[in-house]
Each structure stands twice: as structure tokens, then as C-alpha cells.
Coordinates of C-alpha atoms and ligand atoms in Angstrom, one line a residue:
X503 CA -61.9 3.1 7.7
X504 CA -63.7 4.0 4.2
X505 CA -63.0 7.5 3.3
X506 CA -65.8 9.7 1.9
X507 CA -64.5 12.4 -0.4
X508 CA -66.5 15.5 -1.1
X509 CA -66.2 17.4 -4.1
X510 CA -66.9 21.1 -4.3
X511 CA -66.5 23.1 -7.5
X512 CA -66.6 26.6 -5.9
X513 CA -67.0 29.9 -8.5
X514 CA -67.0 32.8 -6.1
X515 CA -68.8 31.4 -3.4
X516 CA -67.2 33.5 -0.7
X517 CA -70.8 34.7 1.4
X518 CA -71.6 30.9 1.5
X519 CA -68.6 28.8 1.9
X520 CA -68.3 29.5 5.9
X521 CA -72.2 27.8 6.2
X522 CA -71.0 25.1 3.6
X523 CA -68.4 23.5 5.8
X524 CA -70.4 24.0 9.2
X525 CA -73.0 21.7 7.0
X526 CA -69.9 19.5 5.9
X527 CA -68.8 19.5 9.3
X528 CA -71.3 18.3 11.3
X529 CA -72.0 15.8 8.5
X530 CA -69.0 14.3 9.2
X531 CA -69.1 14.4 13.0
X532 CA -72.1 12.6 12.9
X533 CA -70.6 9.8 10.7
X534 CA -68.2 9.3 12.5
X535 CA -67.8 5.7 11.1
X536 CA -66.3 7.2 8.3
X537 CA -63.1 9.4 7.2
X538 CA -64.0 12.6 5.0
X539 CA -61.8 14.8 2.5
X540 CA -63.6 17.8 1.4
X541 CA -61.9 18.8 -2.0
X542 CA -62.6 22.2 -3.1
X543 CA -62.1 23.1 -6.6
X544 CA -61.8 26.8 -6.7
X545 CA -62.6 27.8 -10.4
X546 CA -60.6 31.0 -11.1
X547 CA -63.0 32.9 -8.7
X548 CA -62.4 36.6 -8.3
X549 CA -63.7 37.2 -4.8
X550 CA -62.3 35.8 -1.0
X551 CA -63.6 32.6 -1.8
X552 CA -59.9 31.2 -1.9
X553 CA -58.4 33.1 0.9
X554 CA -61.8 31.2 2.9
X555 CA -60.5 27.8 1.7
X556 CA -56.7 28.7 2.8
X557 CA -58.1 29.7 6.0
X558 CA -60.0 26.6 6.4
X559 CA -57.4 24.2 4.9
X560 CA -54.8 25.6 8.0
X561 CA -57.3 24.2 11.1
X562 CA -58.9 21.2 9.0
X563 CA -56.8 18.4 7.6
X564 CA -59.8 16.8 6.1
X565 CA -59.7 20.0 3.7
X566 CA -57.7 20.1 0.4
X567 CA -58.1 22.1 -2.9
X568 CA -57.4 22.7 -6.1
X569 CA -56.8 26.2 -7.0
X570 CA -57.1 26.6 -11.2
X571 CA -55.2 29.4 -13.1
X572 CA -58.1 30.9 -14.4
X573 CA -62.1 30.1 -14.2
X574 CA -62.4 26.7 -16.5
X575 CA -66.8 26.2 -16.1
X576 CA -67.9 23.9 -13.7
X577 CA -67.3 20.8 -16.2
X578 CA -63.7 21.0 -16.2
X579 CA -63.7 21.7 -12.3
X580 CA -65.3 18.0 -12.2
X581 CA -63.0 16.4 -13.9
X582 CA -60.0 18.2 -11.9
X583 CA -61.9 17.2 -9.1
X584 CA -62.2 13.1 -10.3
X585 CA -58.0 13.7 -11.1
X586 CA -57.6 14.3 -7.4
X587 CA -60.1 12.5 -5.3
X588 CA -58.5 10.4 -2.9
X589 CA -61.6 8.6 -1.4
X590 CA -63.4 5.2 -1.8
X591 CA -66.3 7.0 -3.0
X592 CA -66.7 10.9 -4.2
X593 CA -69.9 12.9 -3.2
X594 CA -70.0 16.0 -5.9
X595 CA -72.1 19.2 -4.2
X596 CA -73.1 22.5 -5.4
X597 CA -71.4 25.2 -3.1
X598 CA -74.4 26.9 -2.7
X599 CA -76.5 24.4 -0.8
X600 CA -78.7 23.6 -3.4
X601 CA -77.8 20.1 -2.6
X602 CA -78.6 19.5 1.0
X603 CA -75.6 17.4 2.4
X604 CA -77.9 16.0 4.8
X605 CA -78.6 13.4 2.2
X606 CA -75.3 12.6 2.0
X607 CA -75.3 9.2 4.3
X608 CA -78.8 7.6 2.6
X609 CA -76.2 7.9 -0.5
X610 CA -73.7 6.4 1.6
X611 CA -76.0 3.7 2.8
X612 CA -76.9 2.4 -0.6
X613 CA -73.3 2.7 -1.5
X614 CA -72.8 -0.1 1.4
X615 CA -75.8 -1.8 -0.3
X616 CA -73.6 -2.4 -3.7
X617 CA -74.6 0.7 -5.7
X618 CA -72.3 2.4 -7.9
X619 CA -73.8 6.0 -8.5
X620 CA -76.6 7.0 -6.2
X621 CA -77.8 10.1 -8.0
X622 CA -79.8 12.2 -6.5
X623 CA -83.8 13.4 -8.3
X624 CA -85.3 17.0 -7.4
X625 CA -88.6 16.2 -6.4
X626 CA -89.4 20.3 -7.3
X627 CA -87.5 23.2 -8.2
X628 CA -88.3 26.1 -5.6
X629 CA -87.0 29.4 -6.8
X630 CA -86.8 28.5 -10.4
X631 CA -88.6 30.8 -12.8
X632 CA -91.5 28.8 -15.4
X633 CA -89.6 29.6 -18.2
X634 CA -86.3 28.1 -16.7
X635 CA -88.6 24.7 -15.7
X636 CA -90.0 24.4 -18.7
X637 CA -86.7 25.1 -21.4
X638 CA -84.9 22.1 -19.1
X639 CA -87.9 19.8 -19.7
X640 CA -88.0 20.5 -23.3
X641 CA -84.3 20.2 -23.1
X642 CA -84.7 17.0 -21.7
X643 CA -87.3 15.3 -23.6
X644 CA -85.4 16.2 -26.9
X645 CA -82.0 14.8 -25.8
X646 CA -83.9 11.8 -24.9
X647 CA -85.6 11.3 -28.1
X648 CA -81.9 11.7 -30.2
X649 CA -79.6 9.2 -27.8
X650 CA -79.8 5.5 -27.3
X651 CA -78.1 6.0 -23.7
X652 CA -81.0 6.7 -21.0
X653 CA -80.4 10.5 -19.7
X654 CA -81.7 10.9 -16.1
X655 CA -84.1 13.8 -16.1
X656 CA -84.2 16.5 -13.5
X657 CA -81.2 15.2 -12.1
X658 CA -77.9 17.6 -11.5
X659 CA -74.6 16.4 -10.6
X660 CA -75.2 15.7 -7.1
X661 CA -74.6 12.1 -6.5
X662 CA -72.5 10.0 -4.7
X663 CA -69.9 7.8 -7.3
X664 CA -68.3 4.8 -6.2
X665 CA -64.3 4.6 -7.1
X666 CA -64.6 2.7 -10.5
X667 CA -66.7 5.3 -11.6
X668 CA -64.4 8.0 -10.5
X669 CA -61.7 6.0 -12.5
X670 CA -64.2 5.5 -15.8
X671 CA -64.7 9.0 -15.4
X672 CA -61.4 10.3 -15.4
X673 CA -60.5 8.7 -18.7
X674 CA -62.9 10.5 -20.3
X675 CA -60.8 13.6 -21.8
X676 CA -62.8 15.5 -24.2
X677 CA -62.9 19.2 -24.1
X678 CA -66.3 19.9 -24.4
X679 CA -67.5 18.3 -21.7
X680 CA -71.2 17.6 -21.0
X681 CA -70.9 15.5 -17.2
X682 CA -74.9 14.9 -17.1
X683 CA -74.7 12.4 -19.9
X684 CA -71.2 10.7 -19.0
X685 CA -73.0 9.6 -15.6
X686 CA -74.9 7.6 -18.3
X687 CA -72.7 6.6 -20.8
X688 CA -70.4 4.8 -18.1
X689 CA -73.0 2.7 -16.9
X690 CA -72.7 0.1 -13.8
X691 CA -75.4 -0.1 -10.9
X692 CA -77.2 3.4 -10.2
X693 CA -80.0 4.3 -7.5
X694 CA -82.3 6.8 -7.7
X695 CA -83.3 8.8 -4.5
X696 CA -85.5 12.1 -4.3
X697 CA -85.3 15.4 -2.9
X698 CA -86.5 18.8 -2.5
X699 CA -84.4 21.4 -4.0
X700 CA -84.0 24.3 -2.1
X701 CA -83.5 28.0 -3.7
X702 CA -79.6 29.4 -3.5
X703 CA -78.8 30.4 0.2
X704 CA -76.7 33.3 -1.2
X705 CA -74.5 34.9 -4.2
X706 CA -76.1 34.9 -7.5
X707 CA -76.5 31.4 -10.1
X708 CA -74.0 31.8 -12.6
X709 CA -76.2 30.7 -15.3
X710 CA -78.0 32.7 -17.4
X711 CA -80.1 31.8 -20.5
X712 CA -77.2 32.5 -23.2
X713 CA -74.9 30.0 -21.2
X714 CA -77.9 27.4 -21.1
X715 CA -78.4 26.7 -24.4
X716 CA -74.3 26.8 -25.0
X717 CA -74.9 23.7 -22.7
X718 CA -77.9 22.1 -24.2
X719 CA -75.9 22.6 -27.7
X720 CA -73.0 21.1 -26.1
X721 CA -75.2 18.3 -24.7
X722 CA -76.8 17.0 -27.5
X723 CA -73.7 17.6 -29.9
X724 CA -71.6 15.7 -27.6
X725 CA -73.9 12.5 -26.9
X726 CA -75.7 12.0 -30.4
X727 CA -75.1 12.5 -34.3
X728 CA -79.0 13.0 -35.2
X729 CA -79.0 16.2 -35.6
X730 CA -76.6 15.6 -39.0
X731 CA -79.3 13.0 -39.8
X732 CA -82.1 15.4 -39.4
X733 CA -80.6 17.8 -41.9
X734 CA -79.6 15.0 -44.5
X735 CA -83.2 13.4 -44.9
X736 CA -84.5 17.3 -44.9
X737 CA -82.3 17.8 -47.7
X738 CA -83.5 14.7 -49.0
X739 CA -87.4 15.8 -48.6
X740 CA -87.0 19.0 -50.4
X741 CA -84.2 17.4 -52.9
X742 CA -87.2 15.4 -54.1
X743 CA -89.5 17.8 -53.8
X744 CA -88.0 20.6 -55.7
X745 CA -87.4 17.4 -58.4
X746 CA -91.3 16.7 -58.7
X747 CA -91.4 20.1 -58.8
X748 CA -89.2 21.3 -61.6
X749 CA -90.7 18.6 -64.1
X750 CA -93.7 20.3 -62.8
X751 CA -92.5 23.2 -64.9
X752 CA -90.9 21.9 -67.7
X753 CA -94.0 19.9 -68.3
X754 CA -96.5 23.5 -68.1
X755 CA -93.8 25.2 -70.2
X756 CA -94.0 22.8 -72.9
X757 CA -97.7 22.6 -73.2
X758 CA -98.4 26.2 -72.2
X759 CA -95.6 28.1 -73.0
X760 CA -93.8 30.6 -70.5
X761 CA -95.6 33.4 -69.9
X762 CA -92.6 34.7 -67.6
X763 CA -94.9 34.6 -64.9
X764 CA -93.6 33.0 -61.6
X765 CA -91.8 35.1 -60.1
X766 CA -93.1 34.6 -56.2
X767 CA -93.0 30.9 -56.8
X768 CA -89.2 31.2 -57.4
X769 CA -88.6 34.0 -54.5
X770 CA -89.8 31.5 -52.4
X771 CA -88.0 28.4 -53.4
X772 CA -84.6 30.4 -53.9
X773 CA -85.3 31.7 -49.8
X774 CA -86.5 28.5 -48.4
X775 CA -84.1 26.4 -50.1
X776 CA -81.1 29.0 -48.9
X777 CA -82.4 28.7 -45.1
X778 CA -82.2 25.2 -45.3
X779 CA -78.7 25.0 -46.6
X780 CA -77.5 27.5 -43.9
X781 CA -79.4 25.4 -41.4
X782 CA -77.4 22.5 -42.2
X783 CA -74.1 24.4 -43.0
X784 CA -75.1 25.1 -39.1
X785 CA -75.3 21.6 -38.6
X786 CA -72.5 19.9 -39.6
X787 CA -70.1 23.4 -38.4
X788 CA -71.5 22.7 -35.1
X789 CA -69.9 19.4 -35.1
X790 CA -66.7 20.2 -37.3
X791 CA -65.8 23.0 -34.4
X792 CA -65.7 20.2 -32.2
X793 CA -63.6 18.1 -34.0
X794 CA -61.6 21.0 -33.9
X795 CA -61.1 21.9 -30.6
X796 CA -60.7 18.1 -29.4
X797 CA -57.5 17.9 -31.9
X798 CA -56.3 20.5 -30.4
X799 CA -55.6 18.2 -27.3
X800 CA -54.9 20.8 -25.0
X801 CA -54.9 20.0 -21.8
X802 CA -58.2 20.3 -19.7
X803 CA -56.9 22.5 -17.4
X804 CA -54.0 24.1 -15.6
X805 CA -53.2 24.3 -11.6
X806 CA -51.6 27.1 -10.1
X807 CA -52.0 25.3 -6.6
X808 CA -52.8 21.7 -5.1
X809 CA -53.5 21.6 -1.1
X810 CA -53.5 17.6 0.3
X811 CA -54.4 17.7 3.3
X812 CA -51.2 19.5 5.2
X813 CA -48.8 19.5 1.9
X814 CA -49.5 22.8 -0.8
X815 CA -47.6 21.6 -3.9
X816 CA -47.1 25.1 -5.9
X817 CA -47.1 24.6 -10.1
X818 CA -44.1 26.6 -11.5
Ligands
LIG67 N1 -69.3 26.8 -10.6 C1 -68.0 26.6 -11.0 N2 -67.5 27.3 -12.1 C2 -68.3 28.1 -12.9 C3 -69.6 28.2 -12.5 C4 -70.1 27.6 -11.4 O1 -67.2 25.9 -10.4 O2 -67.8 28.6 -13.8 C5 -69.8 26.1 -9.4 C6 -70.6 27.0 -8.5 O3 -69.7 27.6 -7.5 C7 -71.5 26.1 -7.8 C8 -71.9 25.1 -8.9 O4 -70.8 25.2 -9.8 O5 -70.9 25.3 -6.7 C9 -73.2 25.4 -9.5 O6 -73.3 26.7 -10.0 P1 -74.6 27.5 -9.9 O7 -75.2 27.5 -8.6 O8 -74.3 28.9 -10.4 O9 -75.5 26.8 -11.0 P2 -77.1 26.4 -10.8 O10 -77.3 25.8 -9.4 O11 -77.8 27.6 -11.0 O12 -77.3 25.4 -11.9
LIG68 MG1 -76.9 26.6 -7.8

């Protein structure tokens, strides 16, 4: 029998995690053709949510988790979660329901079909202010425009992976992770299928508009280099056009003398040329921090516990 893993990053979750399995549950009771592990990762949460998975994980064998040592971000929580899937394909869900698991066996069915990653497309984004619709499109468009891999727009993490992707995945070990494009980057056969994303259920979204564009930094620094590009043919525009613009001078000077006039003209050269050199300063620090912390080579996380199935192996 092929089993189905499902993995869960859960970040205080607790009012929704008892409606989450019933969902999980009868999902597998109806596919019964199939086993099913549900792995939760619980993030460093600071409510019940990981006395709810214990209590869970004692009456369900198909239950394990991963409990970290602190929060690590939802990134890291995937990656933990690729470390420790056991199944023949993984299935990674939102805790909160945004992702109805109801869709769960047309991925499955296309998996049968010989697809690798069936991701699945939000056909429209209830509950989701204009401003929070419109910064992802923007988002999207430009990290499009700046990467030669295709990125898959209005699509989340909610897809089901085959095991070679699961095992490309997992030897990807950089810090800052940015998941969205790896899907991408790793390639092999993916199918596109469409739903209806529903608001949260319950609990509060985790993001806020400070932690967003952390993320759409992260993204672009982490799949392209164009932003370095921009800034060295800007500072090769206004190089050559401070050049025309000098002989400009020396040229007036000579024929006109100096009048010692020119005072705004300089102002402004002396301000715009400054913002552009911090802009790029920005730029290239942006990347040299990453450099940085990947050196570092720390490790991506750290486990206080692992639960398989009826065996809790404690970290000392
Ligand atoms: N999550 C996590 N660690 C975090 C933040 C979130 O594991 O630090 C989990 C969270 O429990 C949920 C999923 O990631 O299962 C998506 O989070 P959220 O609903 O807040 O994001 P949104 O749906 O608003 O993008
Ligand atoms: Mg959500």
C-alpha cells in the first residue's frame, strides 16, 4: 500500500487543530486505498497547540511530530518536515484550513497519472484585504521579470510532491529559505489544478506587512542577482552623465568665466548622487549579509522532540 504523508507546519494553532484532523480524518477514511501519516511540525508555538498533537499522537498511530526548540518561520518547519517524511508522496497544508484537504485525492489522482508536484492555484482570495492582493501581484510580476526559472503565481505551498522531489528538496540547505521558488528551481513534471481559497477558520494569520516584504526581499535575493545588475548600469547612467556633464562646466568656465553661481545645481548632484550610492551600498549589503549567514552553516534547526508513530525519541 502507498502511503500518503501530510505535512503540517503548525504556529499556535490550538482553536483549529481539533477541526484539522476530523478534516484529515475522514480524508483518510474515505481513501481507504491508501496509508496516511500526518506529520505535524509544531514551530515553537506558545499556546496548547502541542499538548493537542500529544493528545492526538496517543489514539492515532498515523500521527507523528516534530516538536522544534523554539519558533524557526514556516520555511524551516518545511524543510524539517521534507527531513522526516516517511511517505511515497508528501501533501504540505496550512493548519488553518486555508487549504481545503478535500482536494487532497485529485492531487493524489494525478500523482497516479505520473506527475511529480501537483500544486495547487487559488482561483480568488476571499478574506484578503486589496492592498494585500495587489502587493503579491506586484510582488509577483517583478520576481518574474528578474529570474529565468518560471515562478508559479498565486500559488502557496499547498501541493502534493512526489518522493524525488521530497529528496531534491531536502538537499537544498540554505538558511534563508524562500520554498515558493525551490518548487521551481527543482523542476520535473508539475500539474496545475485550481481552487477557491477560503478565509482562516480561526486564530489570527501570522503575517503582517513588515514580515511580507522580509519575504519578498528574501525571495528575490535568493533566486536572482539583477538587482546588483540594476545598480551597476544605474551607476553607469549617471557615471556618464555627470561625465557629459562636468565637461559641460569646464567648457562654460573657460569661455564665460565662473561667476560662482551654481550652487543648486551642485546641491542637487551632491544629494542625488549620495541616494544612489546608498541605494546600491543597500544593494550589494543585502546580498553580502547572506553570504554571511549561509557561512555560518548553522544548522537549520534544532528538535527538542520527534514522535513516529508510537516511538517519541527525546533530543538531549
Ligand atoms: N506557521 C509556522 N511558523 C510560523 C508561522 C506560521 O509554522 O512562524 C504555519 C501556520 O501555523 C500555518 C501556516 O504556517 O499552518 C501558514 O501560516 P498563516 O496562516 O499565518 O499564513 P497565511 O495563510 O496568512 O499566509
Ligand atoms: Mg493562513
Amino acid at each position: 500500500m502507498k502511503k500518503i504523508s501530510i505535512l503540517i507546519p503548525t504556529y499556535n494553532e490550538q482553536d483549529i487543530l481539533k477541526a484539522l484532523y476530523h478534516r484529515l480524518d475522514k480524508l483518510a477514511n474515505d481513501n481507504k486505498s491508501y496509508s496516511f501519516e500526518f506529520l505535524f511540525i509544531n514551530d515553537g508555538s506558545r499556546d496548547k497547540t502541542l499538548d493537542i498533537i500529544k493528545d492526538l499522537a496517543q489514539t492515532d498511530d498515523r500521527v507523528s511530530y516534530v516538536n522544534f526548540s523554539r519558533n524557526f518561520g514556516k520555511e524551516v518547519a518545511m524543510v524539517a518536515g521534507f527531513d522526516h517524511v516517511t511517505g511515497d508522496a508528501t501533501v504540505i497544508i496550512d493548519a488553518d484550513l486555508q487549504d481545503p484537504p478535500e482536494l487532497i485525492p485529485q492531487m493524489i489522482k494525478y500523482w497516479e497519472e505520473g506527475y511529480d508536484d501537483i500544486y495547487a492555484k487559488r482561483n480568488s482570495r476571499k478574506g484578503e484585504t486589496w492592498f494585500k492582493k495587489a502587493s503579491s501581484q506586484w510582488f509577483y510580476k517583478i520576481l518574474q521579470k528578474t529570474t529565468n526559472i518560471p515562478i508559479q503565481i498565486d500559488t502557496g505551498d499547498f501541493r502534493l510532491l512526489d518522493r524525488r522531489c521530497i529528496e531534491a528538496l531536502k538537499q537544498i540547505r540554505e538558511s534563508q529559505r524562500y520554498t515558493k521558488g525551490m518548487f521551481s528551481w527543482i523542476g520535473y513534471k508539475k500539474k496545475e489544478i485550481t481552487y477557491d481559497r477560503d478565509p482562516r477558520t480561526a486564530g489570527v494569520s501570522k503575517w503582517n506587512y513588515v514580515k511580507l516584504f522580509n519575504f519578498a526581499i528574501d525571495g528575490i535575493t535568493s533566486f536572482t542577482t539583477a538587482p546588483l545588475r540594476i545598480s551597476s548600469i544605474l551607476g553607469f547612467i549617471i557615471s556618464f552623465v555627470a561625465f557629459v556633464f562636468i565637461i559641460v562646466i569646464v567648457v562654460k568656465t573657460i569661455l564665460y568665466g565662473d561667476p560662482a553661481l551654481g550652487y543648486p545645481s551642485m546641491m542637487a548632484a551632491i544629494l542625488f548622487l549620495g541616494g544612489v550610492q546608498l541605494l546600491s551600498l543597500g544593494v550589494i549589503g543585502e546580498y553580502i549579509g547572506r553570504i554571511y549567514n549561509e557561512t555560518k552553516n548553522r544548522p537549520l534547526y534544532l528538535i527538542e522532540e520527534y514522535h513516529h508513530g508510537k516511538a517519541t525519541k527525546k533530543t538531549r
